[in-house]
Amino acid sequence: MTTYTGNEPSNISYTAVADITGGREGHADSHEPDLSLDLDTPKAMGGKGQGTNPEQLFAIGWGACFQGAMGLAGKELRVPATKLAQSRVRTHISLGDQGESFGIKALIEVCLPGVDRDLATRLVERTQELCPYSKATAGNVPTEVVVVDNLD
């Protein structure tokens, strides 16, 4: 049994629970609220691509968390909430060979219409420091965070 005793949160507000069977070609159920997903390996990796894969779920979770943390950073940097409401985040999670198994890397693109580039860059840098997913992956997952003009 392996236990990591790092910097734990001082107060747990929520714990997500999921049951998985069958790995990448299996099924996942989360609880409260209930979510049920069929899982499948992406076609690019030899699967049927007929279900959700872990990298998609990680991209969605990190992107949503990052955008939420941007609200905290925005308050600190006095970015108007109306500007933040127009923001978009696109998260890429790439999976590839790493030694005898696999590794991931991430690219997070942030579009902030109406926010000048310097302020947007400072906002994204501060968000990276605040986001729980970003903190959890720091030093473990090669990550590039960039401000972009659009995500079209």
mmCIF file of C-alpha atoms in Angstrom:
data_model
loop_
_atom_site.group_PDB
_atom_site.id
_atom_site.type_symbol
_atom_site.label_atom_id
_atom_site.label_comp_id
_atom_site.label_asym_id
_atom_site.label_seq_id
_atom_site.Cartn_x
_atom_site.Cartn_y
_atom_site.Cartn_z
ATOM 1 C CA MET A 1 0.000 0.000 0.000
ATOM 2 C CA THR A 2 1.344 3.430 -0.936
ATOM 3 C CA THR A 3 0.348 6.565 0.924
ATOM 4 C CA TYR A 4 1.436 10.057 -0.012
ATOM 5 C CA THR A 5 1.461 12.544 2.837
ATOM 6 C CA GLY A 6 1.896 15.862 1.092
ATOM 7 C CA ASN A 7 0.158 19.174 1.551
ATOM 8 C CA GLU A 8 -3.391 18.133 2.337
ATOM 9 C CA PRO A 9 -6.344 20.510 2.226
ATOM 10 C CA SER A 10 -7.192 21.766 5.701
ATOM 11 C CA ASN A 11 -10.929 21.314 5.196
ATOM 12 C CA ILE A 12 -12.537 18.873 2.751
ATOM 13 C CA SER A 13 -15.571 20.452 1.073
ATOM 14 C CA TYR A 14 -16.416 17.635 -1.330
ATOM 15 C CA THR A 15 -15.222 14.180 -2.319
ATOM 16 C CA ALA A 16 -16.075 12.710 -5.708
ATOM 17 C CA VAL A 17 -16.536 8.937 -5.761
ATOM 18 C CA ALA A 18 -16.498 6.781 -8.891
ATOM 19 C CA ASP A 19 -16.672 3.035 -9.494
ATOM 20 C CA ILE A 20 -14.876 1.709 -12.567
ATOM 21 C CA THR A 21 -14.966 -1.759 -14.074
ATOM 22 C CA GLY A 22 -13.157 -2.981 -17.171
ATOM 23 C CA GLY A 23 -10.524 -0.239 -17.436
ATOM 24 C CA ARG A 24 -10.390 1.641 -20.750
ATOM 25 C CA GLU A 25 -12.985 -0.664 -22.322
ATOM 26 C CA GLY A 26 -15.248 -0.660 -19.297
ATOM 27 C CA HIS A 27 -17.815 1.374 -17.484
ATOM 28 C CA ALA A 28 -17.746 4.152 -14.888
ATOM 29 C CA ASP A 29 -20.382 5.306 -12.424
ATOM 30 C CA SER A 30 -20.016 8.317 -10.183
ATOM 31 C CA HIS A 31 -22.240 9.140 -7.246
ATOM 32 C CA GLU A 32 -24.130 12.219 -6.055
ATOM 33 C CA PRO A 33 -25.009 13.232 -8.675
ATOM 34 C CA ASP A 34 -25.130 10.018 -10.603
ATOM 35 C CA LEU A 35 -23.220 9.859 -13.854
ATOM 36 C CA SER A 36 -22.821 6.717 -15.905
ATOM 37 C CA LEU A 37 -20.340 6.433 -18.780
ATOM 38 C CA ASP A 38 -19.200 3.705 -21.103
ATOM 39 C CA LEU A 39 -15.434 3.849 -21.487
ATOM 40 C CA ASP A 40 -13.398 3.008 -24.568
ATOM 41 C CA THR A 41 -9.887 3.435 -25.856
ATOM 42 C CA PRO A 42 -9.626 6.165 -28.535
ATOM 43 C CA LYS A 43 -9.454 5.019 -32.157
ATOM 44 C CA ALA A 44 -5.993 6.623 -32.404
ATOM 45 C CA MET A 45 -4.811 4.077 -29.842
ATOM 46 C CA GLY A 46 -6.470 1.078 -31.479
ATOM 47 C CA GLY A 47 -9.817 1.219 -29.697
ATOM 48 C CA LYS A 48 -13.311 1.498 -31.080
ATOM 49 C CA GLY A 49 -13.657 5.080 -29.831
ATOM 50 C CA GLN A 50 -17.264 4.425 -28.844
ATOM 51 C CA GLY A 51 -17.004 5.651 -25.278
ATOM 52 C CA THR A 52 -15.425 8.314 -23.173
ATOM 53 C CA ASN A 53 -11.745 7.959 -22.347
ATOM 54 C CA PRO A 54 -9.856 9.053 -19.226
ATOM 55 C CA GLU A 55 -7.983 11.794 -21.062
ATOM 56 C CA GLN A 56 -11.264 13.433 -22.105
ATOM 57 C CA LEU A 57 -12.488 13.378 -18.528
ATOM 58 C CA PHE A 58 -9.200 14.811 -17.274
ATOM 59 C CA ALA A 59 -9.319 17.577 -19.912
ATOM 60 C CA ILE A 60 -12.877 18.489 -18.923
ATOM 61 C CA GLY A 61 -12.135 18.455 -15.203
ATOM 62 C CA TRP A 62 -8.937 20.475 -15.468
ATOM 63 C CA GLY A 63 -10.468 22.986 -17.867
ATOM 64 C CA ALA A 64 -13.512 23.567 -15.671
ATOM 65 C CA CYS A 65 -11.387 23.861 -12.551
ATOM 66 C CA PHE A 66 -8.963 26.227 -14.296
ATOM 67 C CA GLN A 67 -11.772 28.498 -15.453
ATOM 68 C CA GLY A 68 -13.247 28.502 -11.952
ATOM 69 C CA ALA A 69 -9.884 29.437 -10.437
ATOM 70 C CA MET A 70 -9.657 32.241 -12.986
ATOM 71 C CA GLY A 71 -12.519 33.868 -11.091
ATOM 72 C CA LEU A 72 -10.394 33.989 -7.944
ATOM 73 C CA ALA A 73 -7.394 35.328 -9.849
ATOM 74 C CA GLY A 74 -9.633 37.863 -11.577
ATOM 75 C CA LYS A 75 -10.812 39.266 -8.254
ATOM 76 C CA GLU A 76 -7.198 39.647 -7.092
ATOM 77 C CA LEU A 77 -6.183 41.397 -10.308
ATOM 78 C CA ARG A 78 -9.399 43.431 -10.562
ATOM 79 C CA VAL A 79 -10.485 41.945 -13.885
ATOM 80 C CA PRO A 80 -14.196 42.765 -14.345
ATOM 81 C CA ALA A 81 -16.485 39.752 -13.933
ATOM 82 C CA THR A 82 -18.145 40.713 -17.235
ATOM 83 C CA LYS A 83 -14.803 40.130 -18.992
ATOM 84 C CA LEU A 84 -14.253 36.795 -17.230
ATOM 85 C CA ALA A 85 -17.750 35.677 -18.227
ATOM 86 C CA GLN A 86 -16.641 35.860 -21.868
ATOM 87 C CA SER A 87 -13.545 33.715 -21.300
ATOM 88 C CA ARG A 88 -13.062 30.293 -22.862
ATOM 89 C CA VAL A 89 -10.640 27.565 -21.893
ATOM 90 C CA ARG A 90 -9.585 24.696 -24.164
ATOM 91 C CA THR A 91 -7.597 21.925 -22.510
ATOM 92 C CA HIS A 92 -5.595 19.354 -24.465
ATOM 93 C CA ILE A 93 -4.428 16.211 -22.668
ATOM 94 C CA SER A 94 -2.013 14.145 -24.750
ATOM 95 C CA LEU A 95 -1.102 10.545 -23.972
ATOM 96 C CA GLY A 96 2.026 8.897 -25.319
ATOM 97 C CA ASP A 97 4.829 6.469 -24.699
ATOM 98 C CA GLN A 98 6.979 7.172 -21.658
ATOM 99 C CA GLY A 99 9.525 4.528 -20.820
ATOM 100 C CA GLU A 100 7.818 1.181 -20.320
ATOM 101 C CA SER A 101 4.321 2.661 -19.972
ATOM 102 C CA PHE A 102 2.578 5.925 -20.856
ATOM 103 C CA GLY A 103 2.768 9.553 -19.827
ATOM 104 C CA ILE A 104 0.666 12.650 -20.360
ATOM 105 C CA LYS A 105 1.291 16.265 -21.199
ATOM 106 C CA ALA A 106 -1.084 19.205 -21.205
ATOM 107 C CA LEU A 107 -1.774 22.340 -23.193
ATOM 108 C CA ILE A 108 -4.247 24.865 -21.816
ATOM 109 C CA GLU A 109 -5.383 27.616 -24.169
ATOM 110 C CA VAL A 110 -7.153 30.593 -22.629
ATOM 111 C CA CYS A 111 -9.117 33.154 -24.628
ATOM 112 C CA LEU A 112 -10.009 36.382 -22.796
ATOM 113 C CA PRO A 113 -11.837 38.736 -25.181
ATOM 114 C CA GLY A 114 -11.512 42.370 -24.215
ATOM 115 C CA VAL A 115 -8.641 41.830 -21.761
ATOM 116 C CA ASP A 116 -5.294 43.273 -22.841
ATOM 117 C CA ARG A 117 -2.523 40.723 -23.407
ATOM 118 C CA ASP A 118 -0.351 41.759 -20.443
ATOM 119 C CA LEU A 119 -3.215 41.543 -17.954
ATOM 120 C CA ALA A 120 -4.454 38.301 -19.533
ATOM 121 C CA THR A 121 -0.991 36.782 -19.157
ATOM 122 C CA ARG A 122 -0.757 37.801 -15.495
ATOM 123 C CA LEU A 123 -4.277 36.474 -14.905
ATOM 124 C CA VAL A 124 -3.468 33.094 -16.464
ATOM 125 C CA GLU A 125 -0.185 32.813 -14.543
ATOM 126 C CA ARG A 126 -1.979 33.520 -11.257
ATOM 127 C CA THR A 127 -4.753 31.082 -12.180
ATOM 128 C CA GLN A 128 -2.133 28.379 -12.742
ATOM 129 C CA GLU A 129 -0.946 28.974 -9.164
ATOM 130 C CA LEU A 130 -4.474 28.747 -7.715
ATOM 131 C CA CYS A 131 -6.069 25.918 -9.710
ATOM 132 C CA PRO A 132 -6.156 22.636 -7.724
ATOM 133 C CA TYR A 133 -5.568 20.537 -10.874
ATOM 134 C CA SER A 134 -2.611 22.717 -11.848
ATOM 135 C CA LYS A 135 -1.156 22.425 -8.358
ATOM 136 C CA ALA A 136 -1.678 18.648 -8.351
ATOM 137 C CA THR A 137 0.134 18.199 -11.654
ATOM 138 C CA ALA A 138 2.929 20.753 -11.096
ATOM 139 C CA GLY A 139 6.303 19.126 -11.546
ATOM 140 C CA ASN A 140 4.668 15.894 -12.718
ATOM 141 C CA VAL A 141 2.928 16.736 -15.994
ATOM 142 C CA PRO A 142 4.616 18.874 -18.662
ATOM 143 C CA THR A 143 2.155 21.739 -19.040
ATOM 144 C CA GLU A 144 1.987 24.733 -21.344
ATOM 145 C CA VAL A 145 -0.555 27.473 -20.627
ATOM 146 C CA VAL A 146 -1.043 30.088 -23.325
ATOM 147 C CA VAL A 147 -3.236 33.108 -23.931
ATOM 148 C CA VAL A 148 -4.801 32.994 -27.400
ATOM 149 C CA ASP A 149 -6.839 35.510 -29.361
ATOM 150 C CA ASN A 150 -9.553 33.005 -30.243
ATOM 151 C CA LEU A 151 -10.436 29.327 -30.075
ATOM 152 C CA ASP A 152 -12.158 28.997 -33.437
#
